[in-house]
Amino acid sequence: MGDLSRRDFFKNAAGVGLGISFFEPIFFKRGAATAVSAGLPVIISSGGHGIKANEAAWQILSKGGNSLDAVEKGANVIESDQEDMSVGLGGLPNEEGEVELDASIMSGPDRNAGAVGALKYIENPCSVARLVMERSDHVMMVGKGALRFALAHGFKKKDLLTDKAREIWLRWKENLSDKDDWFPPKELKEEDVFQTYGTINVLVVDVNGNISGITTTSGLAFKIPGRLGDSPIIGAGLYLDNDVGAAGATGRGEEVIKTCGSFMVVENMRRGMSPQEACEDVVKRIIKWHGGKADFQDNFVAINKKGETGAASIHKRFRYAVYNEKGNNLYDGAYLLD
Ligand code: GLY
């Protein structure tokens, strides 16, 4: 248990300070190993798919590339992977069966940001977000305007709904109600039990200590068309400050937006917390807002300017990948509730 957790325990036990109830869980459970890096560069990405993203990002860094190119190329690989049903091509669609993508990007050295929301037909939304950042006077573009902007820059329209994603959406639609005319199939398939949130964060500190980050997603499966999650919101699904570090969120975006989650993680690091402590603090905030329990999942990953990393979730089963001098490895995030 770190000093912070011990302090929190005594504060809570005395019933003073934060006004947290005595029943609120305060001890994070940890996997056998956490990532420890001895130098730069370091990449941290959320989820099991983080391994693939890190590989692509490392290819850029190992050739002397910068953090911004590294995060973009890393995220592009997952966006273009049609087997990944939470990001880009192959992502699960909205309630009308249309794939709507959200993404954001931040460049530490430029202190700049770009984002797109509810973007249809474009496989790599984080690259459009980069263009919003670099080739427009705006930070965020959504819907048809974002699509027109992408097409103006030469992106090609593509049907992003794969057969696999369409079939899962169809099962969902057929099982919605017994008061409509859609009949469900006689047997449910394995894919009918699926995760409704996916998303990937890719955060890099390059050899020069410059920080970049991306968050990209197809968002909540079967969402109401036009719903934006946390991923395109600077400060919610992604935040960084080149003097401090970076943070990204995955999971139920509504809670991350309400708590300005990634911004809070970075501000915690600015005030002296380690990336691990900073992530855990925000997870505790979210759980506190829900009376000490949560029937949803949120996850945070963070990295500071020295390349130290951290990750924490509400519930277990969150993994993250770190590429450092030890190679590219997957770790279990700390979690508060079973
Ligand atoms: N965190 C992804 C979403 O809520 O859309």
Short mmCIF file of C-alpha atoms and ligand atoms in Angstrom, two decimals:
data_model
loop_
_atom_site.label_atom_id
_atom_site.label_comp_id
_atom_site.label_asym_id
_atom_site.label_seq_id
_atom_site.Cartn_x
_atom_site.Cartn_y
_atom_site.Cartn_z
CA MET A 1 0.00 0.00 0.00
CA GLY A 2 1.46 3.42 -0.91
CA ASP A 3 1.70 6.29 1.54
CA LEU A 4 -1.24 8.00 -0.11
CA SER A 5 -3.55 5.05 0.50
CA ARG A 6 -2.43 4.83 4.12
CA ARG A 7 -3.07 8.55 4.63
CA ASP A 8 -6.47 8.25 3.03
CA PHE A 9 -7.30 5.33 5.28
CA PHE A 10 -6.64 7.26 8.47
CA LYS A 11 -8.40 10.34 7.12
CA ASN A 12 -11.46 8.31 6.25
CA ALA A 13 -11.34 6.29 9.44
CA ALA A 14 -11.44 9.54 11.38
CA GLY A 15 -14.42 10.60 9.29
CA VAL A 16 -12.86 13.96 8.46
CA GLY A 17 -11.47 15.71 5.40
CA LEU A 18 -13.20 14.42 2.30
CA GLY A 19 -16.52 13.55 3.86
CA ILE A 20 -16.32 10.05 2.37
CA SER A 21 -18.58 7.45 3.96
CA PHE A 22 -17.00 4.78 6.13
CA PHE A 23 -18.23 2.14 3.70
CA GLU A 24 -16.50 3.49 0.66
CA PRO A 25 -13.82 1.06 -0.57
CA ILE A 26 -10.44 2.74 -0.40
CA PHE A 27 -7.84 0.06 -1.07
CA PHE A 28 -6.92 -0.69 -4.66
CA LYS A 29 -6.14 -4.27 -5.60
CA ARG A 30 -3.13 -4.77 -7.80
CA GLY A 31 -1.81 -7.33 -10.24
CA ALA A 32 1.44 -9.18 -9.63
CA ALA A 33 3.50 -6.63 -11.58
CA THR A 34 3.31 -2.99 -12.55
CA ALA A 35 5.32 -1.29 -15.27
CA VAL A 36 8.57 0.37 -14.16
CA SER A 37 10.56 2.28 -16.78
CA ALA A 38 14.17 3.40 -16.47
CA GLY A 39 14.29 6.02 -19.20
CA LEU A 40 12.72 7.40 -22.35
CA PRO A 41 10.97 6.82 -24.69
CA VAL A 42 7.95 5.14 -23.10
CA ILE A 43 4.57 4.30 -24.62
CA ILE A 44 1.45 3.38 -22.65
CA SER A 45 -1.76 2.24 -24.33
CA SER A 46 -5.00 1.00 -22.83
CA GLY A 47 -6.40 -2.51 -23.23
CA GLY A 48 -5.06 -5.74 -24.69
CA HIS A 49 -5.00 -4.08 -28.11
CA GLY A 50 -2.46 -1.67 -26.64
CA ILE A 51 0.28 -4.19 -27.48
CA LYS A 52 -0.34 -3.79 -31.23
CA ALA A 53 -0.63 -0.01 -30.98
CA ASN A 54 2.62 0.17 -29.03
CA GLU A 55 4.44 -1.92 -31.66
CA ALA A 56 3.46 0.52 -34.40
CA ALA A 57 4.28 3.54 -32.26
CA TRP A 58 7.67 2.07 -31.34
CA GLN A 59 8.50 1.64 -35.04
CA ILE A 60 8.22 5.42 -35.38
CA LEU A 61 10.20 6.18 -32.21
CA SER A 62 12.96 3.71 -33.00
CA LYS A 63 13.61 5.52 -36.28
CA GLY A 64 13.97 8.83 -34.45
CA GLY A 65 10.36 9.86 -34.99
CA ASN A 66 8.50 12.16 -32.64
CA SER A 67 5.76 11.45 -30.12
CA LEU A 68 2.98 12.90 -32.29
CA ASP A 69 3.70 10.65 -35.28
CA ALA A 70 4.11 7.71 -32.91
CA VAL A 71 0.69 8.07 -31.26
CA GLU A 72 -1.02 8.58 -34.62
CA LYS A 73 0.53 5.52 -36.25
CA GLY A 74 -0.09 3.43 -33.14
CA ALA A 75 -3.77 4.37 -33.01
CA ASN A 76 -4.19 4.00 -36.79
CA VAL A 77 -3.32 0.29 -36.57
CA ILE A 78 -6.19 -0.35 -34.14
CA GLU A 79 -8.59 1.90 -36.07
CA SER A 80 -7.89 -0.08 -39.26
CA ASP A 81 -8.17 -3.49 -37.56
CA GLN A 82 -11.62 -4.71 -38.50
CA GLU A 83 -11.51 -7.41 -35.82
CA ASP A 84 -11.41 -4.71 -33.13
CA MET A 85 -15.04 -3.87 -32.46
CA SER A 86 -14.48 -0.80 -30.30
CA VAL A 87 -12.47 1.48 -32.57
CA GLY A 88 -12.59 2.62 -36.22
CA LEU A 89 -13.38 0.09 -38.96
CA GLY A 90 -15.47 -2.77 -37.54
CA GLY A 91 -16.58 -0.77 -34.50
CA LEU A 92 -20.06 -1.49 -33.13
CA PRO A 93 -22.61 0.95 -34.58
CA ASN A 94 -25.21 3.29 -33.12
CA GLU A 95 -28.83 2.22 -32.64
CA GLU A 96 -29.53 2.76 -36.34
CA GLY A 97 -26.68 0.52 -37.42
CA GLU A 98 -24.32 3.36 -38.42
CA VAL A 99 -20.73 3.51 -37.20
CA GLU A 100 -20.00 6.91 -35.61
CA LEU A 101 -16.45 7.57 -34.47
CA ASP A 102 -14.96 9.94 -31.88
CA ALA A 103 -11.28 10.82 -31.50
CA SER A 104 -8.97 13.40 -29.99
CA ILE A 105 -5.29 14.20 -30.21
CA MET A 106 -2.96 16.46 -28.25
CA SER A 107 0.55 17.62 -29.06
CA GLY A 108 2.58 18.59 -26.01
CA PRO A 109 5.33 20.66 -27.62
CA ASP A 110 2.80 22.73 -29.62
CA ARG A 111 0.32 22.88 -26.73
CA ASN A 112 -2.33 22.12 -29.29
CA ALA A 113 -5.34 19.84 -29.62
CA GLY A 114 -7.79 18.52 -32.21
CA ALA A 115 -10.90 16.37 -32.07
CA VAL A 116 -13.69 14.90 -34.17
CA GLY A 117 -17.04 13.57 -33.00
CA ALA A 118 -19.79 11.45 -34.53
CA LEU A 119 -17.69 11.11 -37.68
CA LYS A 120 -19.02 8.58 -40.20
CA TYR A 121 -17.32 6.75 -43.10
CA ILE A 122 -13.70 7.62 -42.21
CA GLU A 123 -11.57 4.74 -40.98
CA ASN A 124 -8.93 6.79 -39.16
CA PRO A 125 -10.68 9.53 -37.17
CA CYS A 126 -7.58 10.35 -35.12
CA SER A 127 -5.81 11.42 -38.32
CA VAL A 128 -8.72 13.74 -39.08
CA ALA A 129 -8.44 15.06 -35.51
CA ARG A 130 -4.76 15.75 -36.23
CA LEU A 131 -5.73 17.74 -39.32
CA VAL A 132 -8.30 19.70 -37.35
CA MET A 133 -5.43 20.56 -34.99
CA GLU A 134 -2.84 21.35 -37.65
CA ARG A 135 -4.85 22.61 -40.63
CA SER A 136 -7.73 24.55 -39.11
CA ASP A 137 -8.26 27.26 -36.57
CA HIS A 138 -10.59 24.97 -34.62
CA VAL A 139 -10.18 22.30 -31.97
CA MET A 140 -13.29 20.19 -32.51
CA MET A 141 -15.46 19.29 -35.51
CA VAL A 142 -18.42 16.92 -35.54
CA GLY A 143 -20.81 15.09 -37.85
CA LYS A 144 -21.24 16.22 -41.44
CA GLY A 145 -18.87 19.17 -41.05
CA ALA A 146 -16.09 16.87 -39.83
CA LEU A 147 -16.77 14.50 -42.73
CA ARG A 148 -16.64 17.34 -45.29
CA PHE A 149 -13.38 18.53 -43.73
CA ALA A 150 -11.92 15.00 -43.97
CA LEU A 151 -13.00 14.62 -47.61
CA ALA A 152 -11.50 18.02 -48.43
CA HIS A 153 -8.19 16.67 -47.16
CA GLY A 154 -8.42 13.59 -49.37
CA PHE A 155 -9.76 10.99 -46.97
CA LYS A 156 -11.90 8.38 -48.75
CA LYS A 157 -15.38 7.38 -47.67
CA LYS A 158 -15.65 3.77 -46.60
CA ASP A 159 -18.42 1.55 -45.24
CA LEU A 160 -17.17 0.95 -41.69
CA LEU A 161 -19.88 -1.55 -40.71
CA THR A 162 -18.45 -5.06 -41.02
CA ASP A 163 -20.74 -8.09 -41.32
CA LYS A 164 -19.71 -9.20 -37.84
CA ALA A 165 -20.63 -5.83 -36.30
CA ARG A 166 -23.87 -5.70 -38.33
CA GLU A 167 -24.92 -9.13 -37.08
CA ILE A 168 -24.27 -8.19 -33.45
CA TRP A 169 -26.26 -4.98 -33.94
CA LEU A 170 -29.08 -7.00 -35.56
CA ARG A 171 -29.24 -9.39 -32.58
CA TRP A 172 -29.38 -6.38 -30.25
CA LYS A 173 -32.21 -4.84 -32.29
CA GLU A 174 -34.14 -8.09 -32.51
CA ASN A 175 -33.89 -8.61 -28.75
CA LEU A 176 -34.84 -5.05 -27.81
CA SER A 177 -38.55 -5.59 -27.40
CA ASP A 178 -41.25 -8.21 -27.78
CA LYS A 179 -43.65 -5.45 -28.84
CA ASP A 180 -42.13 -4.83 -32.26
CA ASP A 181 -42.03 -6.86 -35.47
CA TRP A 182 -38.38 -7.95 -35.29
CA PHE A 183 -38.13 -11.59 -34.24
CA PRO A 184 -34.97 -12.70 -32.41
CA PRO A 185 -33.06 -15.74 -33.63
CA LYS A 186 -33.78 -19.04 -31.89
CA GLU A 187 -30.26 -19.26 -30.46
CA LEU A 188 -27.98 -16.54 -29.14
CA LYS A 189 -24.43 -16.56 -30.45
CA GLU A 190 -21.30 -16.06 -28.43
CA GLU A 191 -20.90 -12.57 -29.91
CA ASP A 192 -24.27 -11.59 -28.49
CA VAL A 193 -22.56 -11.14 -25.15
CA PHE A 194 -20.23 -8.25 -25.87
CA GLN A 195 -18.59 -5.30 -24.26
CA THR A 196 -20.47 -2.10 -24.93
CA TYR A 197 -17.50 0.25 -24.49
CA GLY A 198 -14.07 -0.13 -26.04
CA THR A 199 -11.72 2.70 -27.03
CA ILE A 200 -7.95 3.03 -27.03
CA ASN A 201 -5.64 5.61 -25.48
CA VAL A 202 -2.07 5.85 -26.82
CA LEU A 203 0.27 8.11 -24.82
CA VAL A 204 3.95 8.65 -25.64
CA VAL A 205 6.87 10.47 -24.07
CA ASP A 206 9.62 10.52 -26.67
CA VAL A 207 13.37 10.60 -26.14
CA ASN A 208 13.29 14.41 -25.98
CA GLY A 209 10.68 14.36 -23.22
CA ASN A 210 7.94 15.57 -25.56
CA ILE A 211 4.49 14.18 -24.90
CA SER A 212 1.62 13.35 -27.26
CA GLY A 213 -1.61 11.46 -26.85
CA ILE A 214 -4.60 10.08 -28.72
CA THR A 215 -7.94 8.63 -27.71
CA THR A 216 -10.04 7.01 -30.43
CA THR A 217 -13.26 4.99 -30.31
CA SER A 218 -16.49 3.90 -31.94
CA GLY A 219 -18.04 4.81 -28.58
CA LEU A 220 -20.92 3.26 -26.75
CA ALA A 221 -22.44 0.43 -28.78
CA PHE A 222 -26.00 1.16 -29.97
CA LYS A 223 -25.88 4.75 -28.72
CA ILE A 224 -28.45 7.30 -29.77
CA PRO A 225 -27.14 8.85 -33.01
CA GLY A 226 -25.19 12.02 -32.25
CA ARG A 227 -24.10 10.92 -28.78
CA LEU A 228 -20.55 12.01 -28.01
CA GLY A 229 -18.61 10.19 -25.34
CA ASP A 230 -15.54 11.39 -23.48
CA SER A 231 -13.05 10.41 -26.20
CA PRO A 232 -13.33 13.59 -28.33
CA ILE A 233 -13.56 15.90 -25.31
CA ILE A 234 -10.23 17.46 -24.39
CA GLY A 235 -9.87 17.09 -20.63
CA ALA A 236 -12.25 14.13 -20.43
CA GLY A 237 -11.03 11.21 -22.61
CA LEU A 238 -7.59 12.78 -23.13
CA TYR A 239 -5.45 15.47 -21.59
CA LEU A 240 -1.79 16.34 -21.45
CA ASP A 241 0.58 19.09 -20.50
CA ASN A 242 4.09 18.86 -21.90
CA ASP A 243 5.52 20.05 -18.57
CA VAL A 244 3.72 17.38 -16.56
CA GLY A 245 2.41 14.28 -18.37
CA ALA A 246 -0.58 12.75 -20.11
CA ALA A 247 -3.71 10.80 -19.23
CA GLY A 248 -6.42 8.97 -21.14
CA ALA A 249 -9.70 7.33 -20.21
CA THR A 250 -11.72 4.40 -21.48
CA GLY A 251 -15.04 2.98 -20.32
CA ARG A 252 -18.30 4.78 -19.64
CA GLY A 253 -17.64 8.22 -21.07
CA GLU A 254 -20.51 10.01 -19.38
CA GLU A 255 -18.85 9.66 -15.95
CA VAL A 256 -15.46 10.70 -17.31
CA ILE A 257 -16.97 13.84 -18.85
CA LYS A 258 -18.72 14.76 -15.60
CA THR A 259 -15.49 14.47 -13.60
CA CYS A 260 -13.14 15.96 -16.26
CA GLY A 261 -11.28 12.70 -15.65
CA SER A 262 -8.11 12.98 -17.72
CA PHE A 263 -7.65 16.65 -16.83
CA MET A 264 -7.90 15.74 -13.16
CA VAL A 265 -5.32 12.96 -13.52
CA VAL A 266 -2.83 15.40 -15.10
CA GLU A 267 -3.56 18.09 -12.51
CA ASN A 268 -3.01 15.50 -9.77
CA MET A 269 0.40 14.73 -11.27
CA ARG A 270 1.16 18.47 -11.42
CA ARG A 271 0.49 18.62 -7.67
CA GLY A 272 3.03 15.86 -7.05
CA MET A 273 1.15 12.58 -7.31
CA SER A 274 2.69 9.68 -9.19
CA PRO A 275 0.77 8.58 -12.33
CA GLN A 276 -0.57 5.62 -10.35
CA GLU A 277 -1.77 7.75 -7.44
CA ALA A 278 -3.25 10.28 -9.87
CA CYS A 279 -5.33 7.63 -11.69
CA GLU A 280 -6.50 6.01 -8.46
CA ASP A 281 -7.61 9.38 -7.10
CA VAL A 282 -9.93 9.97 -10.07
CA VAL A 283 -11.34 6.45 -9.92
CA LYS A 284 -12.14 7.11 -6.26
CA ARG A 285 -13.86 10.37 -7.21
CA ILE A 286 -16.10 8.62 -9.71
CA ILE A 287 -17.00 5.88 -7.23
CA LYS A 288 -17.63 8.46 -4.52
CA TRP A 289 -20.07 10.25 -6.81
CA HIS A 290 -21.93 6.95 -7.11
CA GLY A 291 -22.20 6.31 -3.38
CA GLY A 292 -19.31 3.86 -3.17
CA LYS A 293 -20.43 1.48 -5.92
CA ALA A 294 -20.65 1.50 -9.68
CA ASP A 295 -22.34 -0.85 -12.14
CA PHE A 296 -20.16 0.42 -14.97
CA GLN A 297 -16.47 0.46 -15.80
CA ASP A 298 -14.04 3.36 -16.19
CA ASN A 299 -10.28 3.04 -16.68
CA PHE A 300 -7.44 5.56 -16.66
CA VAL A 301 -3.87 5.33 -17.91
CA ALA A 302 -1.24 7.98 -17.26
CA ILE A 303 2.39 8.80 -17.89
CA ASN A 304 4.53 11.61 -16.51
CA LYS A 305 7.37 13.50 -18.15
CA LYS A 306 9.95 11.08 -16.69
CA GLY A 307 8.16 8.13 -18.32
CA GLU A 308 6.65 6.75 -15.11
CA THR A 309 3.29 5.14 -15.78
CA GLY A 310 0.11 4.25 -13.92
CA ALA A 311 -3.29 2.70 -14.52
CA ALA A 312 -6.44 2.25 -12.45
CA SER A 313 -10.01 1.10 -12.96
CA ILE A 314 -13.23 0.82 -11.10
CA HIS A 315 -13.51 -2.95 -11.65
CA LYS A 316 -10.94 -5.62 -12.45
CA ARG A 317 -10.13 -6.97 -15.91
CA PHE A 318 -8.53 -3.77 -17.19
CA ARG A 319 -5.20 -4.30 -18.85
CA TYR A 320 -2.72 -1.86 -20.33
CA ALA A 321 0.44 -2.16 -22.39
CA VAL A 322 3.73 -0.40 -21.76
CA TYR A 323 6.62 -0.32 -24.22
CA ASN A 324 9.88 0.70 -22.55
CA GLU A 325 13.48 -0.51 -22.42
CA LYS A 326 12.18 -3.91 -21.21
CA GLY A 327 10.08 -4.41 -24.35
CA ASN A 328 6.34 -4.37 -24.92
CA ASN A 329 4.41 -5.87 -22.01
CA LEU A 330 0.84 -6.18 -20.82
CA TYR A 331 -0.09 -5.44 -17.19
CA ASP A 332 -3.20 -5.64 -15.03
CA GLY A 333 -4.47 -2.27 -13.85
CA ALA A 334 -5.17 -1.65 -10.17
CA TYR A 335 -8.89 -1.70 -9.36
CA LEU A 336 -11.09 -0.74 -6.48
CA LEU A 337 -14.21 -2.88 -6.78
CA ASP A 338 -14.48 -6.56 -7.76
N1 GLY B 1 -15.20 6.01 -23.49
C1 GLY B 1 -15.83 5.80 -24.71
C2 GLY B 1 -17.19 6.29 -24.75
O1 GLY B 1 -17.84 6.46 -23.75
O2 GLY B 1 -17.67 6.52 -25.83
#
